[in-house]
PDB file of C-alpha atoms in Angstrom:
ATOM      1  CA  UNK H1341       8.089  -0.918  29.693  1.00  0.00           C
ATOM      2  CA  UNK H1342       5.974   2.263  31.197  1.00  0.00           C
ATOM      3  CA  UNK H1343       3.855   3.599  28.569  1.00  0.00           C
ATOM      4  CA  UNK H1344       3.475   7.624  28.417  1.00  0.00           C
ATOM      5  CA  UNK H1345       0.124   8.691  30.701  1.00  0.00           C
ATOM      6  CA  UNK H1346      -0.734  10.704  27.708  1.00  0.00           C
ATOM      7  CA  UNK H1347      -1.053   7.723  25.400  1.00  0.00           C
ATOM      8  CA  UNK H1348      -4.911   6.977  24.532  1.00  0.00           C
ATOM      9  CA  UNK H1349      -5.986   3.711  22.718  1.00  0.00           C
ATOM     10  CA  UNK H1350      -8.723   3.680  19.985  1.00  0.00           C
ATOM     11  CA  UNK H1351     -10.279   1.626  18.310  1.00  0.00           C
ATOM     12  CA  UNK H1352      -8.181   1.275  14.470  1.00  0.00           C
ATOM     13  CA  UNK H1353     -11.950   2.226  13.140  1.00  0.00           C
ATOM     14  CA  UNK H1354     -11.666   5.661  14.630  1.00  0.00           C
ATOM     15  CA  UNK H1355      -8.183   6.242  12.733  1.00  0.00           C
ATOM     16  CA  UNK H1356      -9.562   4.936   9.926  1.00  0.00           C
ATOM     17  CA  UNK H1357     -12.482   7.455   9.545  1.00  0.00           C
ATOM     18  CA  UNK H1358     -10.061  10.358  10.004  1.00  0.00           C
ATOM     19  CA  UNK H1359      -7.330   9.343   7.697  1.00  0.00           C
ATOM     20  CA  UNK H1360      -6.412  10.746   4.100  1.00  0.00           C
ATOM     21  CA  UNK H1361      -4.719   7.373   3.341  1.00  0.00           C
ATOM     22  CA  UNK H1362      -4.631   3.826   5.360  1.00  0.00           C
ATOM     23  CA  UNK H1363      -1.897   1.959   3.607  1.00  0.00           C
ATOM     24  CA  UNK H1364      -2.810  -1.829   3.304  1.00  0.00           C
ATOM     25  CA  UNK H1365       0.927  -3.584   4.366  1.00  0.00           C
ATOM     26  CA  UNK H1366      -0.296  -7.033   4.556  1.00  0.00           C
ATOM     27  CA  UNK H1367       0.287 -10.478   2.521  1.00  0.00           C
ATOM     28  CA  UNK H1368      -1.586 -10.675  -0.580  1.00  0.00           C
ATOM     29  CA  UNK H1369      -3.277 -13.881   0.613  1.00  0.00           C
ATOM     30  CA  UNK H1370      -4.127 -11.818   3.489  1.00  0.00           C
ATOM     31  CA  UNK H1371      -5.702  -8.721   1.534  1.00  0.00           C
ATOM     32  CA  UNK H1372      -9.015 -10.367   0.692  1.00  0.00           C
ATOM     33  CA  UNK H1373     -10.302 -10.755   3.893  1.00  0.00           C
ATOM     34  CA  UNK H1374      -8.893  -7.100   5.031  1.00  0.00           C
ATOM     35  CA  UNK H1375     -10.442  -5.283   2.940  1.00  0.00           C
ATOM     36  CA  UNK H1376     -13.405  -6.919   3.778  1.00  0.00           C
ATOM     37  CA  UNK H1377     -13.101  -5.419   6.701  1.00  0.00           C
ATOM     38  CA  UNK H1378     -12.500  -2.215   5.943  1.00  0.00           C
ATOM     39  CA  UNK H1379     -15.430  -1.050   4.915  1.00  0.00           C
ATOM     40  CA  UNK H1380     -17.335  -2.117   8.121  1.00  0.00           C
ATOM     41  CA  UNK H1381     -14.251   0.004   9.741  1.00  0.00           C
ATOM     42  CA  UNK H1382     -15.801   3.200   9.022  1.00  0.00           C
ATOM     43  CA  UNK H1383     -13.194   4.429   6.480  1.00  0.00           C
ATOM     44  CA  UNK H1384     -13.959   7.692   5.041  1.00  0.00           C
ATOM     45  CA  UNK H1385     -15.395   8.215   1.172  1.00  0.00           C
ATOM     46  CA  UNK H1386     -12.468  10.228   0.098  1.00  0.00           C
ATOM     47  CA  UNK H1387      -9.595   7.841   1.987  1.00  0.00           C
ATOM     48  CA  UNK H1388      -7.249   6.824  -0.336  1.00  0.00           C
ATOM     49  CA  UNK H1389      -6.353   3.260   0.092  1.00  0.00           C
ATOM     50  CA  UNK H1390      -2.888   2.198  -0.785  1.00  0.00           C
ATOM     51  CA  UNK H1391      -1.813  -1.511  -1.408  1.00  0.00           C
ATOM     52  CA  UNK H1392       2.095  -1.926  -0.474  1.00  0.00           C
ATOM     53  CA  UNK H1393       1.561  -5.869  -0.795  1.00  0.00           C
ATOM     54  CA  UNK H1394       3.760  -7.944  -3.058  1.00  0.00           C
ATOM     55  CA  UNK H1395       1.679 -10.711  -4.892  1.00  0.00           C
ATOM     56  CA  UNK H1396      -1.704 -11.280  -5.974  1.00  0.00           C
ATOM     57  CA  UNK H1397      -4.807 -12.060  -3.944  1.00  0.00           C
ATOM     58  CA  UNK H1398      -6.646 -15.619  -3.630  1.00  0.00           C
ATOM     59  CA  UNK H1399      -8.650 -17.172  -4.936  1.00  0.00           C
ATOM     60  CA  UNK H1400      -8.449 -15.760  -8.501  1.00  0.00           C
ATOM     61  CA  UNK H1401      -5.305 -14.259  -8.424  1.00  0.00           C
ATOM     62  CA  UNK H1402      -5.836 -10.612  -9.636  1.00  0.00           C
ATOM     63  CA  UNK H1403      -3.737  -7.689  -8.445  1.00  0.00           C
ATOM     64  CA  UNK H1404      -4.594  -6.194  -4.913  1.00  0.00           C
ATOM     65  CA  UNK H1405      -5.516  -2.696  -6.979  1.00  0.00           C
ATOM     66  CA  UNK H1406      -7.685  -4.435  -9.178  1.00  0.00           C
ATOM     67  CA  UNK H1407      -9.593  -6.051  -5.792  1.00  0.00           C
ATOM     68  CA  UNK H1408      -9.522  -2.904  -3.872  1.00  0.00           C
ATOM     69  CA  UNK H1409     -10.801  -0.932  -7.068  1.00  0.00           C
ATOM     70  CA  UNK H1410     -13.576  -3.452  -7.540  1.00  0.00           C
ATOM     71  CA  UNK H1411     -14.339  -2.300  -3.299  1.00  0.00           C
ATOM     72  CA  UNK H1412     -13.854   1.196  -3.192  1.00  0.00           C
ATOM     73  CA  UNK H1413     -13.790   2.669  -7.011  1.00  0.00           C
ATOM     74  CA  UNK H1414      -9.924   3.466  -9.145  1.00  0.00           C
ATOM     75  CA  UNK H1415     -10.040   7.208  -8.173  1.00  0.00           C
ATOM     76  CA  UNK H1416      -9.030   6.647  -4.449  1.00  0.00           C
ATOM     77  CA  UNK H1417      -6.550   3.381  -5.008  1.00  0.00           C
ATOM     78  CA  UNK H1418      -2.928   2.910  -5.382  1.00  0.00           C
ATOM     79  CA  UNK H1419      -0.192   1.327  -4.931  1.00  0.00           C
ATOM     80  CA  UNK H1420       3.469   1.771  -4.019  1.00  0.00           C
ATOM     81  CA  UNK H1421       6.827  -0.451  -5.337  1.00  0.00           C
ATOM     82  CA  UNK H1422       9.937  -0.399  -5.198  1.00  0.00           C
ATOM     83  CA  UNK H1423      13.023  -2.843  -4.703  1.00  0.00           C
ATOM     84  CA  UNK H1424      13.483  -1.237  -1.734  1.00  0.00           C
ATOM     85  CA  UNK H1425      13.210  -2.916   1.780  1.00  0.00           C
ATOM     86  CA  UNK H1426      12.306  -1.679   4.719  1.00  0.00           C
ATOM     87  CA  UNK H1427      15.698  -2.008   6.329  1.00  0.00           C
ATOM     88  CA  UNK H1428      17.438  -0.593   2.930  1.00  0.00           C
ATOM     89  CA  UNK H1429      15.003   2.701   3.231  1.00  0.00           C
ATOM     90  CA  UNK H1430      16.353   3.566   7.171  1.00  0.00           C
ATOM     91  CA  UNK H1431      20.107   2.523   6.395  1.00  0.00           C
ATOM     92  CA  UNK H1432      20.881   3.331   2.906  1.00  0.00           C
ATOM     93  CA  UNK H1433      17.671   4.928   1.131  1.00  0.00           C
ATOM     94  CA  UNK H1434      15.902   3.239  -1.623  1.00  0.00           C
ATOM     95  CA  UNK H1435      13.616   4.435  -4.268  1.00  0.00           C
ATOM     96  CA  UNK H1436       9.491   3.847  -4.674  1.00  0.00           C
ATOM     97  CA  UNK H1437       7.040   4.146  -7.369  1.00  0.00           C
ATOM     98  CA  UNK H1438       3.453   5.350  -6.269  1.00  0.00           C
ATOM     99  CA  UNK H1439       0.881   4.407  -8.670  1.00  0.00           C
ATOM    100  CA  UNK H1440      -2.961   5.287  -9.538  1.00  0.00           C
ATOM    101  CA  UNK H1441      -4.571   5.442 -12.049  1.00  0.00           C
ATOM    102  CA  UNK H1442      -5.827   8.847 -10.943  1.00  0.00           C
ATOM    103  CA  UNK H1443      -2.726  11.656 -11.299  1.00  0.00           C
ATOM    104  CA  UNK H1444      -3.625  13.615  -8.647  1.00  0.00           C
ATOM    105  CA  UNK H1445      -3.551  10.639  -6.028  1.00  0.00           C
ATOM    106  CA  UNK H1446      -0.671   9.557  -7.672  1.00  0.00           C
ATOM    107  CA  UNK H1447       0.819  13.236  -7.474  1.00  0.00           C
ATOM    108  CA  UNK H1448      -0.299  14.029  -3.422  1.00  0.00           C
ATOM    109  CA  UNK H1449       0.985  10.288  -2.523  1.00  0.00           C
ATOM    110  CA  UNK H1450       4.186  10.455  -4.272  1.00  0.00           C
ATOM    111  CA  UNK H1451       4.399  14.121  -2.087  1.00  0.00           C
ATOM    112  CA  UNK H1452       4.214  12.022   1.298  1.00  0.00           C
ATOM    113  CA  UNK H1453       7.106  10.089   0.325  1.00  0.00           C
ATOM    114  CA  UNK H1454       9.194  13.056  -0.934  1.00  0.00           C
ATOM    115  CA  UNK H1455       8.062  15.306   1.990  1.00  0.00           C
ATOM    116  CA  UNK H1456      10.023  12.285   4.009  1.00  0.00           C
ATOM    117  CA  UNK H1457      13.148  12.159   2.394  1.00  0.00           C
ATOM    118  CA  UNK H1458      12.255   8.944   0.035  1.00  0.00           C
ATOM    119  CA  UNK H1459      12.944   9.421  -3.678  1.00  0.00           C
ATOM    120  CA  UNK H1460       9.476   8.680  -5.164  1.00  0.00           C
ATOM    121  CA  UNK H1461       8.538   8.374  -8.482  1.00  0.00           C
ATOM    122  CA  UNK H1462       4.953   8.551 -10.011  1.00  0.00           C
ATOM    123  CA  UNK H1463       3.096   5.926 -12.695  1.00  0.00           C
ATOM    124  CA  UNK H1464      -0.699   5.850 -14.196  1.00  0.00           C
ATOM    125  CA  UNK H1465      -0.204   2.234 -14.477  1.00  0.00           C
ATOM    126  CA  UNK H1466      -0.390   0.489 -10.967  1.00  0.00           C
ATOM    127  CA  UNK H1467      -0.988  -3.360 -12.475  1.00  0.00           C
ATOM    128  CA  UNK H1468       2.263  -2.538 -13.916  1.00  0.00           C
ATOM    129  CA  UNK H1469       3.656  -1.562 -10.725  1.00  0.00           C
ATOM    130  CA  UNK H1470       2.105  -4.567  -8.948  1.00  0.00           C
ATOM    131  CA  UNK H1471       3.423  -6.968 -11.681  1.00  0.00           C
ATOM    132  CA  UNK H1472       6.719  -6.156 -11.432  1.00  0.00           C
ATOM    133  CA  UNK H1473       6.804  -6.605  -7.869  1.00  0.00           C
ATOM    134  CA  UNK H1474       5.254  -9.990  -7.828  1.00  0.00           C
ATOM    135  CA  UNK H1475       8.323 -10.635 -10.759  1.00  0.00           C
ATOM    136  CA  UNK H1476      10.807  -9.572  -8.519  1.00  0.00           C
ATOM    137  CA  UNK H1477       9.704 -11.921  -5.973  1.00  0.00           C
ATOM    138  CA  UNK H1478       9.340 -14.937  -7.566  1.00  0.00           C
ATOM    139  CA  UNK H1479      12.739 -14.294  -9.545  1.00  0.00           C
ATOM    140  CA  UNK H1480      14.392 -13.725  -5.979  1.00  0.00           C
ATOM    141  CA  UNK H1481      12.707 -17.055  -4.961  1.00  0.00           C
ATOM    142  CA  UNK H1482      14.242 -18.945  -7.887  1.00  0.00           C
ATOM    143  CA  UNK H1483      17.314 -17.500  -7.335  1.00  0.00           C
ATOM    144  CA  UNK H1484      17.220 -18.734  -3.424  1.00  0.00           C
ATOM    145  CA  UNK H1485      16.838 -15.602  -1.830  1.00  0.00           C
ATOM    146  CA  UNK H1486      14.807 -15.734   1.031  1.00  0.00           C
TER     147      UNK H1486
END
């Protein structure tokens, strides 16, 4: 594969710094030790940090917006849910819920999503959110979905 002559690589800190959100799309036995990271990355103070992961984070099992809140403060953390796959979003569309405690993140993230052709709805109540998607997957589990 040739790779464009225009293409530059950076570091993911300097993306980091410049973004308005960095979406966190990683295990949630995983999350801990990213966001540890993070920080050190050079992220921005106003970044909004957004937890797609499905589960809750070792070792004490809380919610990834309850760790990341702890990290970076409520007022620039969400999350976003959904049934939806990513395979179901390009084929056949799916919904997602964005979620923050804070309306206008909730509002501008829910935007991104809408501005793209994804139905998106909002919620104040992200460990709601969260919950219901580590439900889903442990009900598809039991069910033998894999």
């Amino acid at each position: 594969m040739e790779l464009p002559a225009q293409l530059r690589i950076e570091p993911a800190s300097a993306g980091v710094a410049r973004a308005d959100y960095v979406f966190l799309a990683v295990p949630s036995h995983g999350l801990g030790e990213v966001i540890s990271t993070l920080g050190d990355a050079g992220l921005g103070r106003r970044t909004a940090v957004v937890s797609v992961a499905k589960g809750l984070v070792p070792p004490d099992g809380l919610p990834p917006t309850i760790v990341l809140s702890e990290r970076f403060g409520t007022g620039r953390v969400a999350c976003v849910g959904g049934p939806a796959h990513a395979q179901e979003m390009v084929h056949a569309g799916a919904a997602l819920v964005a979620a923050s405690t804070d309306e206008e993140l909730t509002r501008t993230l829910a935007q991104v999503f809408i501005r793209a052709g994804v139905v998106c709805e909002q919620s104040n109540d992200p460990l709601g959110v969260e919950l219901a998607g580590a439900a889903k997957n442990a009900a598809a589990l039991a069910a033998g979905a894999t």
